[in-house]
Coordinates of N, CA and C in Angstrom, one line a residue:
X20 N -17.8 1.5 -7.1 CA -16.4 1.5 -6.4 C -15.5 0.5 -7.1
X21 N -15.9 -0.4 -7.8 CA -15.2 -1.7 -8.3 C -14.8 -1.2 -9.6
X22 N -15.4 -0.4 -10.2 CA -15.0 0.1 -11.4 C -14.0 0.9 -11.3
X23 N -14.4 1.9 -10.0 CA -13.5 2.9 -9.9 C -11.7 2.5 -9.6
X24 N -11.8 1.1 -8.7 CA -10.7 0.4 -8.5 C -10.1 0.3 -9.7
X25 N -10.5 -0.3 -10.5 CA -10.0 -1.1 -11.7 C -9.4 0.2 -12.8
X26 N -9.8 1.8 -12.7 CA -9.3 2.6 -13.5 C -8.6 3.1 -12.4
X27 N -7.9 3.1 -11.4 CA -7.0 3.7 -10.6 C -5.8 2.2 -10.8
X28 N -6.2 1.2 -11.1 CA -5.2 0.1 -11.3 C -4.7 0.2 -12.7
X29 N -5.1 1.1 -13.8 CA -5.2 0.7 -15.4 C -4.4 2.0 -15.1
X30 N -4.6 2.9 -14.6 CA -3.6 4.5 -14.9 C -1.9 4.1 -14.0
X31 N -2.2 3.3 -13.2 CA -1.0 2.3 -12.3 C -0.4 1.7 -13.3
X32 N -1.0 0.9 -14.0 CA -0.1 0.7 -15.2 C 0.9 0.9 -16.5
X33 N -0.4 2.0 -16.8 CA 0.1 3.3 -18.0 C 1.2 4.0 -17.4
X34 N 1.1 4.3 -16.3 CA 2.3 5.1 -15.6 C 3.4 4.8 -15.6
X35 N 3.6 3.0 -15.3 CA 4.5 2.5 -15.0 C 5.2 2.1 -16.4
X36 N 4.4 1.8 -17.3 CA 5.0 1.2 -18.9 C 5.5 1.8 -19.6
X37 N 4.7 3.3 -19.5 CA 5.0 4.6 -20.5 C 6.0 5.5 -19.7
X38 N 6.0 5.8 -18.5 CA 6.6 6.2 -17.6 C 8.3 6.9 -18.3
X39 N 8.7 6.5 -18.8 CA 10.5 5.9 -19.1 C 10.2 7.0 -20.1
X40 N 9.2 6.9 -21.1 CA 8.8 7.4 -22.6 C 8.6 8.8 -22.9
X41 N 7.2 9.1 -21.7 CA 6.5 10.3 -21.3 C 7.2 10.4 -19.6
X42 N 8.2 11.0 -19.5 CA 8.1 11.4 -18.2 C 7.1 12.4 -17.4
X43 N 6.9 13.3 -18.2 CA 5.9 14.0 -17.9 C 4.6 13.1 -17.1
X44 N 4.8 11.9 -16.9 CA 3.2 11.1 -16.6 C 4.0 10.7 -15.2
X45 N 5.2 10.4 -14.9 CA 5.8 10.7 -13.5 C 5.4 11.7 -12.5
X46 N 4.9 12.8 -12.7 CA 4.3 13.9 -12.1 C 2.7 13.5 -11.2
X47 N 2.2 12.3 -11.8 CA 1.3 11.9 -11.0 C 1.7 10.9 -10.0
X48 N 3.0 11.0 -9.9 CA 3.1 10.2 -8.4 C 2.7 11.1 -7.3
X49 N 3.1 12.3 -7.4 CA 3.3 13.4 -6.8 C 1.9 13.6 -5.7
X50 N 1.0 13.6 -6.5 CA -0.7 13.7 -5.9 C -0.7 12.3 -5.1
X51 N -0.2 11.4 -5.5 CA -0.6 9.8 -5.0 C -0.1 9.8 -3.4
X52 N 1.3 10.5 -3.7 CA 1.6 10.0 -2.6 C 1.3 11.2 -1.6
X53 N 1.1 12.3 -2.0 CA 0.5 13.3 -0.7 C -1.0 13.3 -0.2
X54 N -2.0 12.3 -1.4 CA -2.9 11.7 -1.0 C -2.9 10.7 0.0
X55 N -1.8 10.1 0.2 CA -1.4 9.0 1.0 C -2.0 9.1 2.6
X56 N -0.6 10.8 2.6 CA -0.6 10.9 4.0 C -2.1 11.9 4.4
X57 N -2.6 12.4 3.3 CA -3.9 13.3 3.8 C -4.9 12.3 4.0
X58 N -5.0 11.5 3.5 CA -6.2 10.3 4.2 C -5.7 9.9 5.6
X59 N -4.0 9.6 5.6 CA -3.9 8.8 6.9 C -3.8 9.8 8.0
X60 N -3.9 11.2 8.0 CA -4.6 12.4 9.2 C -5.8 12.1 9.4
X61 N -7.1 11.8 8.1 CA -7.9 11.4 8.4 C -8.6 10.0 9.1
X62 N -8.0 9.0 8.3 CA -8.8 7.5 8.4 C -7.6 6.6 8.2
X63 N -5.7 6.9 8.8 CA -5.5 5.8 9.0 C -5.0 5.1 7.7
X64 N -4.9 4.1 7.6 CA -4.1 3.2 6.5 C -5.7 2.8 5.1
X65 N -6.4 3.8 5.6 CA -7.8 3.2 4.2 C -7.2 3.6 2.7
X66 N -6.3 4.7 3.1 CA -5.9 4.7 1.3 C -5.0 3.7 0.7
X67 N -4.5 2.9 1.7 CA -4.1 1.8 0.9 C -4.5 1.0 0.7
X68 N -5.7 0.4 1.4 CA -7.0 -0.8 0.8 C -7.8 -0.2 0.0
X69 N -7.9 1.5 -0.9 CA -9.0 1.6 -1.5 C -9.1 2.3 -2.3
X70 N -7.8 3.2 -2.4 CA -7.3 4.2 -3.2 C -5.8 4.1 -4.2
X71 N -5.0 3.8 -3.6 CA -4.2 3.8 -3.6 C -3.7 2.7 -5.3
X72 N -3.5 3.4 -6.3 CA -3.7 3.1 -7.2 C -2.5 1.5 -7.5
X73 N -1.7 2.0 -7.3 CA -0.3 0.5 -6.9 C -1.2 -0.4 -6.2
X74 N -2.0 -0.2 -4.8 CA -2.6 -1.2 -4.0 C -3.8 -2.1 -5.0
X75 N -4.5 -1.2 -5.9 CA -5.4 -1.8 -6.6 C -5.0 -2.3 -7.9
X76 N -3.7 -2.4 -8.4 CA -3.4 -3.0 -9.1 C -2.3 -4.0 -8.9
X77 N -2.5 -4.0 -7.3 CA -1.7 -5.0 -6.6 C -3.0 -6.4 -6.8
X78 N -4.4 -5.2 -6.1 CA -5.5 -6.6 -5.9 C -6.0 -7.4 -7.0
X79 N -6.0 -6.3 -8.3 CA -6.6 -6.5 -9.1 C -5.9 -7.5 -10.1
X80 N -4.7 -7.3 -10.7 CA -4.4 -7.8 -11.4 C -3.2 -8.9 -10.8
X81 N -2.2 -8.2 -10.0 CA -0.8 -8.9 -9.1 C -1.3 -10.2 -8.5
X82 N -2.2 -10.2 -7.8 CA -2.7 -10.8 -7.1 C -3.1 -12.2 -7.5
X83 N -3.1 -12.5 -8.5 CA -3.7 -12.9 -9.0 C -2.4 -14.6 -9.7
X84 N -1.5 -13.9 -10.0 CA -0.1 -14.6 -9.7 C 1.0 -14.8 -8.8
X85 N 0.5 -14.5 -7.2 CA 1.5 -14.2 -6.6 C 1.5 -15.0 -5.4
X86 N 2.2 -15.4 -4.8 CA 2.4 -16.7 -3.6 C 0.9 -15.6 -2.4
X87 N 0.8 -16.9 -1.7 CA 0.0 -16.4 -0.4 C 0.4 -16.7 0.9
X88 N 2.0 -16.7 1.2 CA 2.6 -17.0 2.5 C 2.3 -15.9 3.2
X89 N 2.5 -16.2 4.4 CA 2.7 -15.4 5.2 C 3.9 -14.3 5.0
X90 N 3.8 -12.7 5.5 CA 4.7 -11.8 5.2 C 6.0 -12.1 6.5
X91 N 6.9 -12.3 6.2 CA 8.0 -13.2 7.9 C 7.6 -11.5 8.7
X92 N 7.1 -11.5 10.2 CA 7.7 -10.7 10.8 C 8.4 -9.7 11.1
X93 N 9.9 -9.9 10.3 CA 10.9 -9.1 10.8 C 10.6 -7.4 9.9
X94 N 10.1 -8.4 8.4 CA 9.1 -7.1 7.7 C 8.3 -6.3 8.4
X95 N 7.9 -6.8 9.2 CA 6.3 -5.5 10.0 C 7.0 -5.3 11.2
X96 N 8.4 -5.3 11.3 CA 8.5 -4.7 12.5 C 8.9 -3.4 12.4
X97 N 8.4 -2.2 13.6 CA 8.7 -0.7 13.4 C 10.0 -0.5 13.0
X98 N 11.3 -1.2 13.7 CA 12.6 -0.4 13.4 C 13.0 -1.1 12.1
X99 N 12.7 -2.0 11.7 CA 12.5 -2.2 9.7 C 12.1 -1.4 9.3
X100 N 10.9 -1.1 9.8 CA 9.8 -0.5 8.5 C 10.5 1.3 8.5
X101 N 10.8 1.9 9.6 CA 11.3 2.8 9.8 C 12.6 3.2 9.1
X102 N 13.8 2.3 9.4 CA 15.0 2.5 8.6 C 14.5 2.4 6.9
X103 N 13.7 1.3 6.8 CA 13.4 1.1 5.0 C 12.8 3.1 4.7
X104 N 11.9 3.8 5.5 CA 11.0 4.8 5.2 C 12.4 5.8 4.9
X105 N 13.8 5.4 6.0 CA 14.6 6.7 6.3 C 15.8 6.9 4.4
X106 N 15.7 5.5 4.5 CA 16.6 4.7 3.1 C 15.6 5.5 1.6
X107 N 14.7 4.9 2.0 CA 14.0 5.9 0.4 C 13.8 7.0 0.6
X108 N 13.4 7.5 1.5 CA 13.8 9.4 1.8 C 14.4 9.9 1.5
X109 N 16.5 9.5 1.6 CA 17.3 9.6 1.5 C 17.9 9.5 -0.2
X110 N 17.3 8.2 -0.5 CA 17.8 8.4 -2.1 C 16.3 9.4 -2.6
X111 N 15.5 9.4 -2.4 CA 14.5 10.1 -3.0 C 14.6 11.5 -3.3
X112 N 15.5 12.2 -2.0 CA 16.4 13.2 -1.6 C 17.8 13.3 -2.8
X113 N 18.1 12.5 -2.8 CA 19.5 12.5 -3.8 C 19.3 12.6 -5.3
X114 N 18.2 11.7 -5.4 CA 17.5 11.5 -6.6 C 17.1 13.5 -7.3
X115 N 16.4 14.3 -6.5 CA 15.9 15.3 -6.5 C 17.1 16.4 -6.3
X116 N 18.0 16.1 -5.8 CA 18.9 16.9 -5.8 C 19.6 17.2 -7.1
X117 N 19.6 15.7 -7.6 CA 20.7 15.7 -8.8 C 20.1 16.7 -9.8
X118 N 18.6 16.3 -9.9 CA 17.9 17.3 -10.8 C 18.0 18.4 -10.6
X119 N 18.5 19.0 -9.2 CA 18.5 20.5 -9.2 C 19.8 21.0 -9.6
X120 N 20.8 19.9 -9.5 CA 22.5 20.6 -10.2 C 21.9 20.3 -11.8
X121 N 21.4 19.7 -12.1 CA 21.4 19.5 -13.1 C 20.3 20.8 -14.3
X122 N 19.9 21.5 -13.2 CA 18.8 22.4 -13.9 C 17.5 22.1 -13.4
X123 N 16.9 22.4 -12.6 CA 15.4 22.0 -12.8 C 14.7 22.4 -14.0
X124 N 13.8 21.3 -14.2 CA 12.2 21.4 -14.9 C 11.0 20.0 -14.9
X125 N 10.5 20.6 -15.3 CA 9.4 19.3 -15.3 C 9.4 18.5 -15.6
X126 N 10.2 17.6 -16.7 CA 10.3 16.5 -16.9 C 11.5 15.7 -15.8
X127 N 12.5 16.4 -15.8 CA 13.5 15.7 -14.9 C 12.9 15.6 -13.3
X128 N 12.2 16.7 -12.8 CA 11.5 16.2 -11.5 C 10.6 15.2 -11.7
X129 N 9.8 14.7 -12.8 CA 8.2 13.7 -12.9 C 9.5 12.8 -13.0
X130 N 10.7 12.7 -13.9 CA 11.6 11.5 -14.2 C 12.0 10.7 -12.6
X131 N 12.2 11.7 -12.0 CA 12.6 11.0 -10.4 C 12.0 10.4 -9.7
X132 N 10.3 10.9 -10.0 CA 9.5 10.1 -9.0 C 8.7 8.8 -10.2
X133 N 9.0 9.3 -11.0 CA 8.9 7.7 -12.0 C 9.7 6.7 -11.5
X134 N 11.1 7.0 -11.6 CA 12.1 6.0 -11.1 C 12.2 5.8 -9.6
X135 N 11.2 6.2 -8.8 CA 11.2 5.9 -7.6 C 9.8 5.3 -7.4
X136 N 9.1 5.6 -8.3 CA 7.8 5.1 -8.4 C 8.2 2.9 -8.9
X137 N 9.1 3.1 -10.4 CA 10.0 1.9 -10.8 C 10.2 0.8 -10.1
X138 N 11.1 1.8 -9.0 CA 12.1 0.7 -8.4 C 11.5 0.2 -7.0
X139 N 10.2 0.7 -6.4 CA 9.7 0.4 -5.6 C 8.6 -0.6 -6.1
X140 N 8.0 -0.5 -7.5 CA 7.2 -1.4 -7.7 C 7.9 -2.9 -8.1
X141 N 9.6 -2.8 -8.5 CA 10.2 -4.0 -8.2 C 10.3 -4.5 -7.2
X142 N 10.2 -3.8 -6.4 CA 10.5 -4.2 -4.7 C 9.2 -5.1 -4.5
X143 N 8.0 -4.4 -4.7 CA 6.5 -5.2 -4.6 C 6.5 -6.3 -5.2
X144 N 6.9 -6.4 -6.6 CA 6.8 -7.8 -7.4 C 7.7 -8.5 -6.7
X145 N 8.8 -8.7 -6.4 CA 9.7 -9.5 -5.9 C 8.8 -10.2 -4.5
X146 N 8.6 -9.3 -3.5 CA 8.1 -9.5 -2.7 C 6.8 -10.3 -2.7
X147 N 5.7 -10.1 -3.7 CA 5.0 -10.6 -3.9 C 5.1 -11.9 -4.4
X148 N 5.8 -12.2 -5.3 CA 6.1 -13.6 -6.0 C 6.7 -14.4 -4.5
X149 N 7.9 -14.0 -3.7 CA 8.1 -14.7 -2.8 C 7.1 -14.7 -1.5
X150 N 6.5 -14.0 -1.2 CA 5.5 -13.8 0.3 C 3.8 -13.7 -1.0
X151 N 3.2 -12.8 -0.1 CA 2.1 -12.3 -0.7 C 1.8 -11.0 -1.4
X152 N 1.2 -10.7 -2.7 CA 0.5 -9.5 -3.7 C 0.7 -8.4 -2.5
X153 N 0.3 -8.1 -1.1 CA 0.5 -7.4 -0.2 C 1.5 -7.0 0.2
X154 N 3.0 -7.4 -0.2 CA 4.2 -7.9 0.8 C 4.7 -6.0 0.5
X155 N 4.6 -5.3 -0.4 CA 4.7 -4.0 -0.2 C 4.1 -3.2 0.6
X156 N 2.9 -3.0 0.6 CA 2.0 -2.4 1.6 C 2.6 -2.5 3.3
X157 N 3.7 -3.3 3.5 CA 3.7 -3.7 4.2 C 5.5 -3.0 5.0
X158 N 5.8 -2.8 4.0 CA 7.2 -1.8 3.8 C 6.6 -0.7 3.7
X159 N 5.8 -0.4 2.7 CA 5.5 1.4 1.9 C 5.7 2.7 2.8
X160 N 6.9 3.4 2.3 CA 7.1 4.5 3.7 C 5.8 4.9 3.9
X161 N 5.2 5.3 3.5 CA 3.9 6.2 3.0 C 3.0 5.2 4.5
X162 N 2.8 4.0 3.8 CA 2.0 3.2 4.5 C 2.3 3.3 6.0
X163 N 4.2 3.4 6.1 CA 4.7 3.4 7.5 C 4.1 4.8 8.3
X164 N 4.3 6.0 7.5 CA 3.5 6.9 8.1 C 2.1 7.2 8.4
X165 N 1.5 6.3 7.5 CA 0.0 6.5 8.2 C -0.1 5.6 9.6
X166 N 0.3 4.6 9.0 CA -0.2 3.5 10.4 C 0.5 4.5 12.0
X167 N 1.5 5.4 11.6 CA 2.1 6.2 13.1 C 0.8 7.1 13.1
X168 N 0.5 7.3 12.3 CA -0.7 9.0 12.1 C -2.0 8.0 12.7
X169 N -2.1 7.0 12.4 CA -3.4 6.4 12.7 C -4.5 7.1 12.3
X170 N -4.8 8.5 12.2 CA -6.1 9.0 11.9 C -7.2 9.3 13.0
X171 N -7.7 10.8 13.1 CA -8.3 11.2 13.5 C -9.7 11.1 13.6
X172 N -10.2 10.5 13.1 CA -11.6 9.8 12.7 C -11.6 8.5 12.1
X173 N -11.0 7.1 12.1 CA -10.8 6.3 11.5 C -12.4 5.6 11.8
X174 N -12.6 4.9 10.5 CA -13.7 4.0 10.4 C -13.0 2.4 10.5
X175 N -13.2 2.0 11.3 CA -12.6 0.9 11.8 C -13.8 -0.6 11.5
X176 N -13.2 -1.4 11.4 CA -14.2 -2.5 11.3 C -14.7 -3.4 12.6
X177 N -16.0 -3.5 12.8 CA -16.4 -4.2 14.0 C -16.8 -5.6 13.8
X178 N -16.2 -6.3 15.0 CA -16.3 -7.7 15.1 C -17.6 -8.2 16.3
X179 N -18.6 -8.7 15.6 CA -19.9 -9.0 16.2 C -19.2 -10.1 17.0
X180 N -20.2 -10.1 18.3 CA -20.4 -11.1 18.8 C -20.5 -12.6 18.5
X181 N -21.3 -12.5 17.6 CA -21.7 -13.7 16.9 C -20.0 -14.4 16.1
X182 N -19.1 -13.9 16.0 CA -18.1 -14.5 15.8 C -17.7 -16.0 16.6
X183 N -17.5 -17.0 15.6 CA -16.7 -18.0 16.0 C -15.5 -18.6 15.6
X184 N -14.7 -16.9 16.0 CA -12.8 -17.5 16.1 C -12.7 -18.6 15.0
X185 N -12.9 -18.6 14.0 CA -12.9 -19.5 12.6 C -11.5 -19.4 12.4
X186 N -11.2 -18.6 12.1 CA -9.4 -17.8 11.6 C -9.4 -17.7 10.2
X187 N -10.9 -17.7 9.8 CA -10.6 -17.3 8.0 C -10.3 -16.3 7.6
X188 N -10.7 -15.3 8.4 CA -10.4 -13.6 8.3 C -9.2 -13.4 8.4
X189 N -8.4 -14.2 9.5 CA -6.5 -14.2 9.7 C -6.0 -15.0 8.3
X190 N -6.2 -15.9 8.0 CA -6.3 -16.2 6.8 C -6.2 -15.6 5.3
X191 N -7.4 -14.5 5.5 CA -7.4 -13.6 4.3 C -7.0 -12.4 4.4
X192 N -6.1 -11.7 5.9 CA -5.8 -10.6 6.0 C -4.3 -10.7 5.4
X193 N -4.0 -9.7 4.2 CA -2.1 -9.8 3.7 C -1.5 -9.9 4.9
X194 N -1.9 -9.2 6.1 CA -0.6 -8.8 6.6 C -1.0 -10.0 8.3
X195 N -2.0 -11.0 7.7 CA -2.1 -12.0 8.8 C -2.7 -11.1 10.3
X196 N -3.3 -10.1 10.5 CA -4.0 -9.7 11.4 C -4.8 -10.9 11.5
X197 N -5.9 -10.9 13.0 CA -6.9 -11.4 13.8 C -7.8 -10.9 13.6
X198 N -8.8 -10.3 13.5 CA -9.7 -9.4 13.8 C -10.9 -10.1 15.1
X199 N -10.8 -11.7 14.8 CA -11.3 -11.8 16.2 C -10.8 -11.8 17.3
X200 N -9.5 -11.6 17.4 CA -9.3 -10.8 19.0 C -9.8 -9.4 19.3
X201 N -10.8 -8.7 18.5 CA -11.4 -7.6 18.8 C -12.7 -8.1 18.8
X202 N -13.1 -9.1 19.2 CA -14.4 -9.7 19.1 C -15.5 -8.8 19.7
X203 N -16.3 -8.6 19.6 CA -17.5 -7.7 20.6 C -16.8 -6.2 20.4
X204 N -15.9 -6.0 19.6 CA -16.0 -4.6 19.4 C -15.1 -3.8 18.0
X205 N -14.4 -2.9 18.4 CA -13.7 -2.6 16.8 C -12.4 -3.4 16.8
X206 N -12.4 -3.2 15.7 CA -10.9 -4.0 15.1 C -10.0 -3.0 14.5
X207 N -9.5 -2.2 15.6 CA -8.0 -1.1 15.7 C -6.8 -1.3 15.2
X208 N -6.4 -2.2 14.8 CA -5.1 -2.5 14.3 C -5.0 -1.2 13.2
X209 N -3.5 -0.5 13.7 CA -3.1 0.3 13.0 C -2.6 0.0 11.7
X210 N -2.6 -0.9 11.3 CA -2.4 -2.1 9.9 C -3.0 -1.5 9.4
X211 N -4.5 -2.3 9.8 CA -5.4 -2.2 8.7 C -5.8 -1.1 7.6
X212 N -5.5 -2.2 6.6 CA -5.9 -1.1 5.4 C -7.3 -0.8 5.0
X213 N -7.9 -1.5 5.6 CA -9.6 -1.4 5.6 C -10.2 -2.0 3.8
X214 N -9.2 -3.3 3.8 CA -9.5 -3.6 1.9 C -10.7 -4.6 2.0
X215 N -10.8 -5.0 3.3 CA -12.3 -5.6 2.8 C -12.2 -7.1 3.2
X216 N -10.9 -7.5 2.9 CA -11.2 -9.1 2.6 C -11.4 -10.4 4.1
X217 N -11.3 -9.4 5.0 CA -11.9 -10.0 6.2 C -13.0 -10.2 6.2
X218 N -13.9 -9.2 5.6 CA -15.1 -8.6 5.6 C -15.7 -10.1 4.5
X219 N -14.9 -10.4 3.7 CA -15.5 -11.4 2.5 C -15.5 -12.4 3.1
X220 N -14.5 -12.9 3.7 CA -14.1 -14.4 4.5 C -14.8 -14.7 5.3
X221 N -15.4 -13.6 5.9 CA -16.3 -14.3 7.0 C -17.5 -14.9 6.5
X222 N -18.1 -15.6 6.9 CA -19.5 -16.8 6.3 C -20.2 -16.5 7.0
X223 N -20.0 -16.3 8.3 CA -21.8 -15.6 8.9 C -21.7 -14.2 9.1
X224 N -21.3 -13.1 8.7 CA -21.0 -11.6 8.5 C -20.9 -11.0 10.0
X225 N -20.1 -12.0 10.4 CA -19.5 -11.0 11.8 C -18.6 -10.0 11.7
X226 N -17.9 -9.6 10.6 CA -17.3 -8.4 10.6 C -18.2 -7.5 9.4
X227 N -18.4 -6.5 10.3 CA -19.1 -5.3 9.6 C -18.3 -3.9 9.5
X228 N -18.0 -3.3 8.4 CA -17.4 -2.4 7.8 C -17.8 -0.8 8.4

């Protein structure tokens, strides 16, 4: 699976570098992000802790130079995260239109979702350098519609008994969740992206996956 992370973060890359050059390689946004929402029918926000090719080259490489504050609040609130989802819709919408006065074909539609692919991954870096490598995930319309979808079978992480409210896990969660306030049972937060790193923080393996 670690391998597999690390080549969904390396084609994140190529995308984004060559992107401008080969538009044609803009056309794989297209799967990414309809992959988004068909996991989050299923399981909720897991394709952004595990698939989600931006998220893994958030963890893998971003992460790696990026502040670890806390994300402020006003970001995870619904009617933010909502208006931000209605705003890129809207240019994403304009963006696609222009291409259709202008002629459709395949490079000018992959060209659109490159440049929206672009200028959203500015939005990440910014955010990341000032908050935390996560501080997108935390906007991502995509992300905003799974966490409403929650998912029909979500695999949720359980919080043993044996937990002692440490707060390492709040600590290591991007988006500052608890998971021991679900102590003795699952940990539902429509957040969660299910990336694991509660799961590492903990020292005596009270949270099981």
């Amino acid at each position: 699976m670690n391998i597999f992370r690390w080549i969904l973060a390396l084609i994140f890359v190529v995308v984004l570098a060559l992107g401008w050059k080969y538009p044609l390689l803009g056309l794989l946004v297209i799967p990414m992000m309809g992959a988004g929402v068909i996991f989050a029918v299923i399981n909720g926000r897991w394709f952004c802790g595990n698939i989600c090719p931006r998220g893994q080259f958030i963890d893998k490489i971003f992460s790696k130079i990026t502040s670890t504050r806390d994300i402020p609040r006003f970001f995870l609130q619904p009617a933010f995260r909502w208006a931000f989802l209605i705003i890129f819709m809207v240019k994403m919408g304009f963006s696609l239109f222009g291409v259709y006065e202008d002629g459709i074909n395949m490079a000018s539609v992959a060209s659109a979702f490159w440049w929206a692919m672009f200028g959203s991954t500015m939005i990440a870096l910014v955010g990341g350098f000032a908050y935390n490598s996560r501080f997108w995930c935390a906007v991502c319309p995509i992300g905003t519609m799974a966490k409403s979808i929650k998912g029909v079978a979500p695999k949720n992480y359980r919080v043993s008994d044996s937990c002692k409210e440490c707060g390492l896990c709040a600590q290591a969660c991007p988006f500052g969740h608890n998971p021991a306030e679900f102590k003795g049972g699952e940990f539902t937060h429509s957040d969660c992206i299910k990336c694991g790193k509660c799961v590492a923080a903990c020292r005596i393996g009270a949270i099981e996956k």
